[in-house]
Structure formats: C-alpha cells, structure tokens
Short mmCIF file of C-alpha atoms and ligand atoms in Angstrom, two decimals:
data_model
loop_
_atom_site.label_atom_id
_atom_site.label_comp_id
_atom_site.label_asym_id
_atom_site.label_seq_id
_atom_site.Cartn_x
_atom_site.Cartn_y
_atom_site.Cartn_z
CA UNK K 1 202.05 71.93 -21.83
CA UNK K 2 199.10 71.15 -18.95
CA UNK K 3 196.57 68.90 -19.94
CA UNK K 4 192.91 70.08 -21.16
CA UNK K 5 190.48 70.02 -18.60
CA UNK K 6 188.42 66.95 -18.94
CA UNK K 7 184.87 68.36 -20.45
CA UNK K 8 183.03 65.99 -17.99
CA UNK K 9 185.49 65.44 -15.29
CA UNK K 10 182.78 63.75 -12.54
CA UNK K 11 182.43 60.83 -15.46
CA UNK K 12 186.25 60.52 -16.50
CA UNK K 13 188.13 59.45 -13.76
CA UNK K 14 189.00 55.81 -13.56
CA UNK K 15 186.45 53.05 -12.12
CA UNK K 16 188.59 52.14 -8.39
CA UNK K 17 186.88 48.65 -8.74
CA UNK K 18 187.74 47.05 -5.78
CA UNK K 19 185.76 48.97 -3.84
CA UNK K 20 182.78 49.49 -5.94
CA UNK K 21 179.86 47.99 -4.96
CA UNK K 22 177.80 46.34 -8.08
CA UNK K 23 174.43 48.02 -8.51
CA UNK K 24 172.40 44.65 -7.99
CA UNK K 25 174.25 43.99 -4.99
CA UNK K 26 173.35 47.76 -3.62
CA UNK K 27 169.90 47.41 -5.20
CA UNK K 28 169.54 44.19 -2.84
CA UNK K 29 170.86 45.44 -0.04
CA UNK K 30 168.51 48.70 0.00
CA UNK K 31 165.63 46.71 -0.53
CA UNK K 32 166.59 44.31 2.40
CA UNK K 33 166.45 47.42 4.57
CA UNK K 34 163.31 48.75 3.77
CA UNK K 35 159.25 47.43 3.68
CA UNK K 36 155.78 48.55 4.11
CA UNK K 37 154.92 51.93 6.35
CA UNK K 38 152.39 50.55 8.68
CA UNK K 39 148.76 52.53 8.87
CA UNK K 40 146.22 51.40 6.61
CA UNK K 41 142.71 52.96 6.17
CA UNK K 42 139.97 53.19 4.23
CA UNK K 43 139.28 55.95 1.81
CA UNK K 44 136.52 56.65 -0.60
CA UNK K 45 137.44 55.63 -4.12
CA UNK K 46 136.70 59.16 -5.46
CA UNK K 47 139.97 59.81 -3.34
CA UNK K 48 142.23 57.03 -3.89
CA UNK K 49 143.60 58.05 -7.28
CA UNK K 50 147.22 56.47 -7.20
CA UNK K 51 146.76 54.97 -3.73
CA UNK K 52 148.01 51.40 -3.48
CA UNK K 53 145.67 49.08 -2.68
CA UNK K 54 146.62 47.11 0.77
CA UNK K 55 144.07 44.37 0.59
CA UNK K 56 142.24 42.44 -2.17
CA UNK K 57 139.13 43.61 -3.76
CA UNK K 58 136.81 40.77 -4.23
CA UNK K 59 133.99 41.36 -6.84
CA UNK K 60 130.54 41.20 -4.62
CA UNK K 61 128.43 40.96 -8.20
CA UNK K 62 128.88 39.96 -11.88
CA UNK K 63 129.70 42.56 -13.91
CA UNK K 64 127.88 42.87 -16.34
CA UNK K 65 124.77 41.93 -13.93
CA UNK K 66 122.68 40.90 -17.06
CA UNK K 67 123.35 39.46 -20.19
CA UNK K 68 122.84 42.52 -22.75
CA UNK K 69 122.93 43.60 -26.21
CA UNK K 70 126.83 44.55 -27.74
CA UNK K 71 125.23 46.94 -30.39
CA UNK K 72 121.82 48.32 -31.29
CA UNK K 73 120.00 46.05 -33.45
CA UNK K 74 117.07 43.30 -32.95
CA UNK K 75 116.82 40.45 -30.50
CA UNK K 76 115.87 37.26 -31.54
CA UNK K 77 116.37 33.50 -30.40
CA UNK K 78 118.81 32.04 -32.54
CA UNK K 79 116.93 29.17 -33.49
CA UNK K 80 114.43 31.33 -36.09
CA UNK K 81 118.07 32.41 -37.43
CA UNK K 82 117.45 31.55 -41.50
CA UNK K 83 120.07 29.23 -43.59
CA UNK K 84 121.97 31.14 -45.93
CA UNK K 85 120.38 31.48 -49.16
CA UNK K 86 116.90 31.96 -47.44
CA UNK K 87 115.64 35.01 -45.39
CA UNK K 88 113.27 34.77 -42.53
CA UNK K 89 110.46 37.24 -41.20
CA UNK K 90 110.27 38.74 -37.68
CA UNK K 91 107.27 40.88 -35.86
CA UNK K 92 109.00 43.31 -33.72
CA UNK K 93 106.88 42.94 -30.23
CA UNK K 94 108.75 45.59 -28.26
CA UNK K 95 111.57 47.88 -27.48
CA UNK K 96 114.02 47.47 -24.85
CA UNK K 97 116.42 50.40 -24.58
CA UNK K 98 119.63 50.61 -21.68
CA UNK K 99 118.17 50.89 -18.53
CA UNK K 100 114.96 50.56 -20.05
CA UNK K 101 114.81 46.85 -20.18
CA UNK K 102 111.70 45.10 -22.52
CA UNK K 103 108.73 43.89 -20.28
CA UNK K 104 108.05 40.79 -22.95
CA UNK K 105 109.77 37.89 -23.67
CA UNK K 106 110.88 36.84 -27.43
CA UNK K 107 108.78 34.03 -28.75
CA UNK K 108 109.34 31.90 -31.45
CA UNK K 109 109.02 34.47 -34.80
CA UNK K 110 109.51 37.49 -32.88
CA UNK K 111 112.27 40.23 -32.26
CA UNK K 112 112.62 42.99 -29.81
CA UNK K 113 114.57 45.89 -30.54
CA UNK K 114 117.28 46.93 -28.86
CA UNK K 115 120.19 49.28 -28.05
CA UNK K 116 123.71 48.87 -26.92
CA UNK K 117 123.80 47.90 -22.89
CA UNK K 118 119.88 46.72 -23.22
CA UNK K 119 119.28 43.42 -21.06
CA UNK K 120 118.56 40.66 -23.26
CA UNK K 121 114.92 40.59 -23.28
CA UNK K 122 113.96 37.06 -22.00
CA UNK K 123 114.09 34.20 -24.76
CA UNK K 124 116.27 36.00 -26.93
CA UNK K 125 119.97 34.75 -27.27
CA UNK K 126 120.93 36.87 -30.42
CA UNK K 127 121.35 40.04 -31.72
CA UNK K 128 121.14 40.79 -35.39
CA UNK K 129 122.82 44.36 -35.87
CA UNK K 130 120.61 47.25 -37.59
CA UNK K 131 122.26 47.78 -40.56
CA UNK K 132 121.64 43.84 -41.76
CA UNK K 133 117.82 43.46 -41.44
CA UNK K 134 115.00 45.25 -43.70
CA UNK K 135 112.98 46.71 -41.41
CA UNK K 136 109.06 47.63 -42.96
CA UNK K 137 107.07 48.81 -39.51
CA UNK K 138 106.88 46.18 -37.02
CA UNK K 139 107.89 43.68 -39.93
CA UNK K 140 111.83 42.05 -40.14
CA UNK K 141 113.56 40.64 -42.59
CA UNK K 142 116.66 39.00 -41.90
CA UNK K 143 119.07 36.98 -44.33
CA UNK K 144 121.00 33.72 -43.75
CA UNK K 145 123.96 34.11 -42.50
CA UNK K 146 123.85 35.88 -39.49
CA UNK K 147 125.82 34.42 -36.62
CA UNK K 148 123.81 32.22 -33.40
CA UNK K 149 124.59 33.97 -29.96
CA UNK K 150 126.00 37.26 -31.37
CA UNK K 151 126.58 40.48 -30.12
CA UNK K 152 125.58 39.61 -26.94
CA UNK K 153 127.73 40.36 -23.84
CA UNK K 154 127.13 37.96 -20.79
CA UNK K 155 126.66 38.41 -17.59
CA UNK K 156 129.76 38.46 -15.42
CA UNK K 157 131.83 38.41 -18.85
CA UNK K 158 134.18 41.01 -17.69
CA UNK K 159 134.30 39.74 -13.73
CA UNK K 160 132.30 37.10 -12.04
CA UNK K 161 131.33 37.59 -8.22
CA UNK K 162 133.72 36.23 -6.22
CA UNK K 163 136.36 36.88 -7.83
CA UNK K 164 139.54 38.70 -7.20
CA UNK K 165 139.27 41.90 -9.05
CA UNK K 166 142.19 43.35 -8.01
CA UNK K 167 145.14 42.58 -5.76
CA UNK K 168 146.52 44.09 -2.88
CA UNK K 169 149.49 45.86 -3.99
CA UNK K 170 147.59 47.46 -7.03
CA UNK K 171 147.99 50.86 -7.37
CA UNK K 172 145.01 52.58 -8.55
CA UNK K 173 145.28 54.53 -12.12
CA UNK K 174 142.29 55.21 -14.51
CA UNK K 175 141.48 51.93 -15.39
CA UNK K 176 141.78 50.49 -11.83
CA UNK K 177 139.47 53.84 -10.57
CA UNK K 178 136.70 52.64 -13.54
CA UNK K 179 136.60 48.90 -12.49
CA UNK K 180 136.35 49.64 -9.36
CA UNK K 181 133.41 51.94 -9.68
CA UNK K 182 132.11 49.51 -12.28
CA UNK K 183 131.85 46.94 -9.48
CA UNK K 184 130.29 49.17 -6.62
CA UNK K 185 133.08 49.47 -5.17
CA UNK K 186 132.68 52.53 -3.09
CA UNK K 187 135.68 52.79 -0.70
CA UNK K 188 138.62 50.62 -0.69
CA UNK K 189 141.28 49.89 1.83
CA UNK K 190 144.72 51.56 0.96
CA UNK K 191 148.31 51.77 2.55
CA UNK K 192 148.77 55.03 4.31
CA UNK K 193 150.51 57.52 1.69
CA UNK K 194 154.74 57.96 2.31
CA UNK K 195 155.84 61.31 4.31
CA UNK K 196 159.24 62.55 2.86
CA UNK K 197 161.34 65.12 3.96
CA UNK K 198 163.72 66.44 1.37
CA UNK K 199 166.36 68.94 1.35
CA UNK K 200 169.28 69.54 -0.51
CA UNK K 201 173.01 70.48 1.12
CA UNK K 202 175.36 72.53 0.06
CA UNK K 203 177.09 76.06 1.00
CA UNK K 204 177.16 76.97 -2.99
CA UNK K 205 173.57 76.72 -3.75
CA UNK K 206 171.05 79.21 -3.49
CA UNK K 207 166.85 78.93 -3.45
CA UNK K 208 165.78 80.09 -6.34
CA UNK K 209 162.75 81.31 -4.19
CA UNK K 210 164.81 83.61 -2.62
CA UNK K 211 165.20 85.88 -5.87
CA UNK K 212 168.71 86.49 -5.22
CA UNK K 213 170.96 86.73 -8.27
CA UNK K 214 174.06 83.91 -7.88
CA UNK K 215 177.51 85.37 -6.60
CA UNK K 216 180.61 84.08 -8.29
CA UNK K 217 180.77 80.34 -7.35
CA UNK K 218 177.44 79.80 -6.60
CA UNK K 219 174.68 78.15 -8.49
CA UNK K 220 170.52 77.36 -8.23
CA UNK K 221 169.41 74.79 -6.34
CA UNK K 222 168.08 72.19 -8.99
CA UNK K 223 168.41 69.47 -7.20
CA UNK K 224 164.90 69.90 -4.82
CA UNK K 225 163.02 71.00 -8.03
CA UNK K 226 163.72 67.68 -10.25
CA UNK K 227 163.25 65.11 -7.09
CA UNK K 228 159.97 67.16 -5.75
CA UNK K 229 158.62 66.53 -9.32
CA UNK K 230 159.93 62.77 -9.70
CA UNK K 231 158.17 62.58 -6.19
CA UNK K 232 155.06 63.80 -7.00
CA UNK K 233 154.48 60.92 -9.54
CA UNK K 234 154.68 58.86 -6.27
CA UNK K 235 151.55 61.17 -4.77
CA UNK K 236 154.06 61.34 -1.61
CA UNK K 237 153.36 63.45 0.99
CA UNK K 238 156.21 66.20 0.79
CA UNK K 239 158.28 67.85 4.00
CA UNK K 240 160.57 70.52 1.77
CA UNK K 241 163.29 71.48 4.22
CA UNK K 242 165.03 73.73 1.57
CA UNK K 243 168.66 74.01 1.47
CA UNK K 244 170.98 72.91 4.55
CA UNK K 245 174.32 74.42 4.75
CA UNK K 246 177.77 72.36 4.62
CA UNK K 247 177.79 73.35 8.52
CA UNK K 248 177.54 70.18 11.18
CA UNK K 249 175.10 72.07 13.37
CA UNK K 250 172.72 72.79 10.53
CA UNK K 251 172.70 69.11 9.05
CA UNK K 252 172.05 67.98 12.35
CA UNK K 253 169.35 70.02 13.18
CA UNK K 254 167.59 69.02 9.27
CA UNK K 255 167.77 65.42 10.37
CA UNK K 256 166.26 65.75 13.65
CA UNK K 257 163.21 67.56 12.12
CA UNK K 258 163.14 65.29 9.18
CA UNK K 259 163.06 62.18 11.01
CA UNK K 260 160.44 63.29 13.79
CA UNK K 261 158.15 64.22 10.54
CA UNK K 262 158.56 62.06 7.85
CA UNK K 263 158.96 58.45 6.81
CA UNK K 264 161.47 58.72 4.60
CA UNK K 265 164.25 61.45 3.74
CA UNK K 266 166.09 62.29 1.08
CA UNK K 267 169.54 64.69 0.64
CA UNK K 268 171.02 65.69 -2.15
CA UNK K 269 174.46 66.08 -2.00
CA UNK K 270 177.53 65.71 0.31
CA UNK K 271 176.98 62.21 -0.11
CA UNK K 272 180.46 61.22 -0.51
CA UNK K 273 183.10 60.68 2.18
CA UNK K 274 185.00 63.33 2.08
CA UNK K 275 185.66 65.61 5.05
CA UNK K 276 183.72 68.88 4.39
CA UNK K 277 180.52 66.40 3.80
CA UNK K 278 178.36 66.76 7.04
CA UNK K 279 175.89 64.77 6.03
CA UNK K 280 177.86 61.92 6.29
CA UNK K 281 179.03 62.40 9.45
CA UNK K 282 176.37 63.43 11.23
CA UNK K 283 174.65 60.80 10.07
CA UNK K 284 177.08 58.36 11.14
CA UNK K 285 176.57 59.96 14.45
CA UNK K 286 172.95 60.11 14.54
CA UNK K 287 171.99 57.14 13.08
CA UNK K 288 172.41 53.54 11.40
CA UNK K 289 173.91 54.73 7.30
CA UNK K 290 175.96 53.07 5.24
CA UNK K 291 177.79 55.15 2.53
CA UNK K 292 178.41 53.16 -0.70
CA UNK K 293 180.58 53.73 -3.93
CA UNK K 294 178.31 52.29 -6.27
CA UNK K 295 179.53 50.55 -9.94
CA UNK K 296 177.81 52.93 -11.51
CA UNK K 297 177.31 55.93 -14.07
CA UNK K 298 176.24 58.80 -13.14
CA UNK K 299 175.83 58.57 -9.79
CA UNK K 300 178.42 57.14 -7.44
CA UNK K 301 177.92 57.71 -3.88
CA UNK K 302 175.24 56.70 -2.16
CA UNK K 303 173.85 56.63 1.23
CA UNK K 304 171.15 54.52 2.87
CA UNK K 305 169.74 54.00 6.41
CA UNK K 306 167.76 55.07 9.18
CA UNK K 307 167.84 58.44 11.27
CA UNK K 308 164.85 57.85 14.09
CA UNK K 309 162.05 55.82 12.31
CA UNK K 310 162.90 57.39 9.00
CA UNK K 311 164.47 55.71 6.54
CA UNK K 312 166.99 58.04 4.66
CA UNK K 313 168.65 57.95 1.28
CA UNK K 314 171.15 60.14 0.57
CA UNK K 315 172.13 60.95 -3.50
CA UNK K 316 174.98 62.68 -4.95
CA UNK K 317 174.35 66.22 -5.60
CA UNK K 318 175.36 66.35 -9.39
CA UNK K 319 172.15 66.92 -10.62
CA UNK K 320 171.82 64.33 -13.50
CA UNK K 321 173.20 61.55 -10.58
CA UNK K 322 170.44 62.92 -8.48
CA UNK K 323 167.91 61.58 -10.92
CA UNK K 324 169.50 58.94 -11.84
CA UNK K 325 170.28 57.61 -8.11
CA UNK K 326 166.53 58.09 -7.33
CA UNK K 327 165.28 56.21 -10.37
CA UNK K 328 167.32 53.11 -10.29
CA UNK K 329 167.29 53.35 -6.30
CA UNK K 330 164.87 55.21 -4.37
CA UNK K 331 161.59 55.08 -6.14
CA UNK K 332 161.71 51.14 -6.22
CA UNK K 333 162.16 51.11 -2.32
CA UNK K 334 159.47 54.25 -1.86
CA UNK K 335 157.61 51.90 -4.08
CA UNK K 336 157.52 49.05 -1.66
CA UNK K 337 157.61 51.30 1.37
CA UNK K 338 154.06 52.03 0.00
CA UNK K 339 153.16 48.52 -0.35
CA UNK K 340 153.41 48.11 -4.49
CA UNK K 341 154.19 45.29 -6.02
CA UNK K 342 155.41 46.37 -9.26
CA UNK K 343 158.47 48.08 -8.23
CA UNK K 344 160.80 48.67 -11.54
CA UNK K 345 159.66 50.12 -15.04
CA UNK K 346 159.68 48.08 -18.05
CA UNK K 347 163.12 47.55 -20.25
CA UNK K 348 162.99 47.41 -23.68
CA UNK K 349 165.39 46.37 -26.38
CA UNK K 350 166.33 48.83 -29.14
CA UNK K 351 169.00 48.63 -32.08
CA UNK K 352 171.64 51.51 -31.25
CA UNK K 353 172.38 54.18 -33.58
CA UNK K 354 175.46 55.26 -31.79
CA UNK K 355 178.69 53.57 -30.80
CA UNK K 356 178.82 54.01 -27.05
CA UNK K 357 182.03 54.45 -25.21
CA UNK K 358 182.22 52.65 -21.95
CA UNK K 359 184.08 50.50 -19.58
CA UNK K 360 183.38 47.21 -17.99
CA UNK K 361 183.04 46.97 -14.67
CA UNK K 362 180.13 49.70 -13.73
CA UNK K 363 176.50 49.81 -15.17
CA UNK K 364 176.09 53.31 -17.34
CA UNK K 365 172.60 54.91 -17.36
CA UNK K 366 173.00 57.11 -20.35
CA UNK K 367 170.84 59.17 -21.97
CA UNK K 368 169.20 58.17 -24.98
CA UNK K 369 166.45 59.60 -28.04
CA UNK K 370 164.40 55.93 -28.76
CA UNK K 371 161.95 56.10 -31.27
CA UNK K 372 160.94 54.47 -34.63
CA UNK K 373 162.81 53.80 -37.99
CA UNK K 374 160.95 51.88 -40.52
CA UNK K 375 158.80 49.51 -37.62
CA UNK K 376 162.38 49.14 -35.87
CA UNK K 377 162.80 50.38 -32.10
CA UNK K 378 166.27 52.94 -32.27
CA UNK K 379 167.67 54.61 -30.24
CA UNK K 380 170.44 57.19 -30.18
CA UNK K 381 172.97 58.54 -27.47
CA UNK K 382 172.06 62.50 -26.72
CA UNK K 383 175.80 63.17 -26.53
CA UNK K 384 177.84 64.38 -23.76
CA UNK K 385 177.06 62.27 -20.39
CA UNK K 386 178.29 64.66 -17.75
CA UNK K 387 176.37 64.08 -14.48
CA UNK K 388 176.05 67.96 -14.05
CA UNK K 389 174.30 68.00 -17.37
CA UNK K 390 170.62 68.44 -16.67
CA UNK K 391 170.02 69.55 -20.38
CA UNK K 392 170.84 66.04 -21.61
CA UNK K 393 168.06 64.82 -19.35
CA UNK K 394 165.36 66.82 -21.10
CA UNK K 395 166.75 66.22 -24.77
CA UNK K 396 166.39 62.12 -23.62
CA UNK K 397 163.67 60.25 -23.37
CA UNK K 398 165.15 57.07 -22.38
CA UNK K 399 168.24 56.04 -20.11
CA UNK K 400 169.94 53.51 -21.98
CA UNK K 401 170.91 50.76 -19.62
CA UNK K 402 174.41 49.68 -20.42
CA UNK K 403 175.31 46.46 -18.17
CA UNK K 404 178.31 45.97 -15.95
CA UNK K 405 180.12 43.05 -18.54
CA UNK K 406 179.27 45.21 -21.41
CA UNK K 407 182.53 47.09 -22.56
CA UNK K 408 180.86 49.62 -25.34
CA UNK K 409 178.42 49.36 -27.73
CA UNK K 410 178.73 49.61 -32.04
CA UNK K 411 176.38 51.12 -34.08
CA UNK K 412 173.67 48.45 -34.81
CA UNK K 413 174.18 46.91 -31.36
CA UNK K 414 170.97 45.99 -29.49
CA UNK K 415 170.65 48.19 -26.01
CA UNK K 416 167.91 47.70 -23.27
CA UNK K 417 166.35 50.79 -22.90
CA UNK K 418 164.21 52.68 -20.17
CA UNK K 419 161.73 54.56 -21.21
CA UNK K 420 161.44 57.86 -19.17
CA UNK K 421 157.65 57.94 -19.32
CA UNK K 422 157.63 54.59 -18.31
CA UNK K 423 159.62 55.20 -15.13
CA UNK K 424 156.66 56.10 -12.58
P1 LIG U 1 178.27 67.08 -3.88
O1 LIG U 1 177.59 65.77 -4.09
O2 LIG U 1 177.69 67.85 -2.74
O3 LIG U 1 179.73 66.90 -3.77
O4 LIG U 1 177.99 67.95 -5.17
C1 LIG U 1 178.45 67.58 -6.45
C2 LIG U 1 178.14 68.65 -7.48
O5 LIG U 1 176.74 68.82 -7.59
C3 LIG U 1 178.68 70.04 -7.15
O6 LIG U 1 179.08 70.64 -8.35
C4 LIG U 1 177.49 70.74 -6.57
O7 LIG U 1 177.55 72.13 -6.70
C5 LIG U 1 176.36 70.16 -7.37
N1 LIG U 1 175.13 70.18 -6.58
C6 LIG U 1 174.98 69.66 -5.35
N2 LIG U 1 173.72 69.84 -4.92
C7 LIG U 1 173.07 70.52 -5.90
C8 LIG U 1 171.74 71.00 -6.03
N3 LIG U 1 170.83 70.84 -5.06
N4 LIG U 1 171.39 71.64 -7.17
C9 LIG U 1 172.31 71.80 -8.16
N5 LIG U 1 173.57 71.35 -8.10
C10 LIG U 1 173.97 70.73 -6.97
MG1 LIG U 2 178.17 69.47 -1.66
#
C-alpha cells in the first residue's frame, strides 16, 4: 500500500541542513545590503502622518509656555495655606480662565479663580481644587491640609526649549503628530517615502480583477492582495505590476520596468532554484541576487539583491511563506530603507497551551491565539501549519517564534510570541 499524502507536504520534508542558511545570518546579510533611499524634503506636518522623521526636531519654546492651573479651582500663594486643624479665609480678586489669563496678581489673603490650562496668575504658586473650599460670594474658606505647590503644571514641564523633542528616525504616529503641533512645529523634514514595485509570478494564478472563474489547476492570486495590505502599513508608494507569467521574456520585461520605477521590488513566487523558475534566472542575468535556503518555517527560499538601483526581494509564493518572509525579512529592511530606527516588533513571552512539534535546526514562525487566562499571557497553536494555509493566518493573532536550538515545545512551556498587531 502507497503512502498517504502528507496533509502539509511544503512543511514535511526533511530540514537539508547543510545548506540552510540560519535566519540571523540571512537577516544580517540583507540588512548589510540595504540603507537609507536618498531624497529628503520638507513637508507640512498636516501631511507627514507615518513619515519618518530624517532630522531632529529641537523644541524652539517650553511647552507649556506658562506655568498654569492642572484643574479648575482657586489660586493662592501657598504661604496663606492653613495648618490642619485650622481653616483660613480668602477674597477672591479675579477670574482667570484658559486663554483668558487674570490681569491681577495674588496678594497675601487673596485667591483668583481659575480653570484648567489658566496661567498662574502672578504671586500665586497653588491651586486649591473646587470641590475643597466653601465658597460664600467673593469669600473662601479653605481647610488645613491642602497641599503647597499643587495642581500646578510648570512651564516647560512636558519639554523645555532646546531640547530634543524627537529624533531623526522617528516615525510620526498620533502622538508624535500632537507633540509636534503642540510645539509649533509646522513642517518637519522627512525621508522621501519608498517606491515598490510588486508583482507576483506564476502561470497558475489568475487576477482576481479579471473576473474569470479558475480552470482546473489554477488558483487566485493572493499573494499581491496580502503584501499590498502589509505594505500599506509602511505608507509605501505602490507600482502593482500584476501577475508575470513563468515565461523568461515576461519576467524580464517586469524587472526592467520595476527597476526603472521603483526603489524596491518585490516577487512572489518562483523563488526557488528550480528550472521552470524565471525569476531566478533572469535575475541572475540581469542583476546582482543571491538565492538563499533559509533555516526556516514557512518560508524557505529567498532572494535578495539589486536589479538597476532597485533593491529586490524575492519570497516564496506559498502564500502563508509570503507573509511570513516579508515580516521577519522585508519590512525590517523597507524599514531602514526609509530611515527608521526601530526596525523589528516587540516579542513577548507567553506560557504555551499546546505541545508544539518541531525540529532543531530551523526557526518555526507558527501561528498562534495569545490572550489572557487568569492575569497569565497564553497562547495556543491554531493547528495545522501548512504554508499554503492562509486561513490559519486570520484565525492567529500571533506568530509564535520557535528558535533554531529549540526541538518542540510541552504544554506549559514558555514561547516568545509576536504579536500580529504589533508587527507594523
Ligand atoms: P512557487 O514559490 O512559485 O513555487 O509557488 C509555491 C506555491 O505557492 C504554489 O502552490 C503556487 O501555486 C502558490 N503561489 C505562488 N504564488 C501565488 C500567489 N501569488 N497567490 C497564491 N498562491 C501562490
Ligand atoms: Mg511558481
């Protein structure tokens, strides 16, 4: 009797170590090869939502400018602050709302009321919040107790003038966008945003923009759909060359466009070495690529080099390898290519609820549920790994990150984990 077909053949077959190339090692290597696109300019910071900053920003003010009030209450020098036990009395001499700052100063018996973001009017060093004074017209009462110096936010509390507010390197998100506006910061010098060119290869696959129903044999191009929306978190600029036929003329002709356009490109598919891959050897004709067998799960071959002035990765075509390849791989060198400095997400730790199978020798990015269990980080394997599997993909929402000297995992085990919304 035959043998069963292997339910995941692409992730049985043995690990050839000898000529596997570990991931750091390929990691390393890649980013070697690559660095910063040149052409910076400025922009206006309404525009430069997840632009990378390519110079420091130096704060040209305090912020706040003025020492205010925290919360609305009643401003008073701290001195006329009772002891505890005893009370003291205030005359309320003015109001001094934000923007609307008080045009007398506190004297020695007096309080001006206030509201959150209200300078400190002049003499005053305190606030006393509303609901702990009896107020009786302009007449305050205040008990003992109340604290010297607070609520009061200082001037240049959050950043002093001078200082470096944010780095070059940054890349600007919501909070980056605020503090910059916070300072004045109108327009901001930024690296030039990435081109790519992508297309995917492969005489099987058809465009699902074409309409056409799939013939025996053939299936959907996936592969442009998942890396255009992975790229996207990158705010790339995007060159979709659709799908390039298993045909030497046509790959060439993809490359030559690709490259005149576009600072980087990426191909799915036809990565490996095998003879009916094109792009591998017309690459090797056109340009400087190396091909590597990577120690690593999904995702195996790998390309990397330069066609023209474009640098080009090239990712195995299964479509969970695709995603894989250009996590671990390609958005940490698009990353620096756009002058970041934080190029790889955050790894957690989380107790495993699943023995994992796996052999030594390779690192295995395999999907994973993490959550919570009673204050504990868990995590759980989503089942069958097969690198064609895009549905365990979207039941994960983690890879888990199973190291090259690791040789399986038992329930209980502690796992690093990748957090998919963590990965851009
Ligand atoms: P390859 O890397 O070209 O040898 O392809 C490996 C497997 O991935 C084959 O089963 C292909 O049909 C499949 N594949 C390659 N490219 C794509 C794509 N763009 N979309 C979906 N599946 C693909
Ligand atoms: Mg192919």
């Amino acid at each position: 009797m035959s043998a069963p077909f292997s339910p995941d053949p692409s992730c049985q077959d043995p690990v050839e170590a000898p000529e596997l190339k570990p991931v750091d090692e390929a990691r390393h290597a890649l980013f070697e090869a690559v660095s910063v696109v040149p052409g910076e300019g400025e922009v206006a910071l309404s525009a430069a939502r997840g632009r990378v900053l390519s110079a420091d920003v130096i704060a040209r003010a305090d912020v706040p400018g003025h020492n205010n009030s925290a919360m609305d209450g009643f401003a008073v020098r701290a001195a006329d602050l009772p002891e505890v036990g005893s009370s003291a009395e205030f005359e309320i001499v003015a109001s001094a709302w934000a923007g609307q700052p008080a045009t007398v100063p506190v004297a020695a018996g007096e309080a001006v009321q206030v509201t959150t973001g209200a300078v400190m009017p002049r003499g005053a060093d305190t606030v006393v919040i509303q609901e702990r004074v009896r107020r009786d017209a302009s007449r305050l009462t205040v008990l003992g107790g109340e604290r010297a110096h607070a609520n009061v936010r200082l001037a240049g509390e959050d950043i002093r003038r001078g200082e470096v507010a944010l780095r070059a390197g940054v890349r600007l998100g919501a909070a980056e966008m605020g503090f910059l506006a916070s300072l004045g910061v109108a327009r901001v010098a930024v690296h030039r945003r990435l081109r790519v060119a992508l297309f995917s290869t492969g005489d099987e696959l058809v465009a699902l923009e074409s309409g056409r129903a799939l013939a025996a044999g053939e299936v959907y191009d996936s592969n442009r759909y998942s890396v255009t929306a992975a790229l996207a978190a990158l705010d790339v600029e995007l060159v979709d060359l659709g799908i390039v036929a298993d045909d030497a003329e046509a790959t060439r002709k993809a490359f030559e466009r690709a490259a005149r356009d576009a600072d980087v490109v990426i191909a799915t598919g036809g990565a490996s070495v095998s003879e009916a891959d094109h792009v591998a050897r017309t690459l090797r004709e056109m340009g400087e690529v190396t091909f590597w067998r990577v120690a690593m799960r999904p995702g195996r071959p790998l390309a990397s080099g330069r066609v023209g002035q474009a640098q080009f990765f090239g990712l195995p075509g299964n479509p969970v390898a695709t995603l894989v390849s250009y996590y671990q791989f390609v958005q940490p060198a698009l990353k620096k290519m756009m002058g970041m400095d934080e190029l790889f997400p955050p790894v957690f730790k989380a107790r495993c609820q699943s023995a994992l199978k796996k052999s030594a020798g390779r690192v295995e990015y395999q999907r994973g549920v993490v959550g919570q269990v009673d204050g504990e980080v868990v995590v759980h394997t989503t089942g069958r790994q097969g690198a064609g599997r895009l549905s365990s993909m979207v039941q994960a929402n983690c890879f888990i990150v199973l190291h090259a000297d690791q040789s399986g995992v038992e329930t209980g085990d502690w796992v690093d984990v990748q957090p998919f919304d963590a990965l851009c």
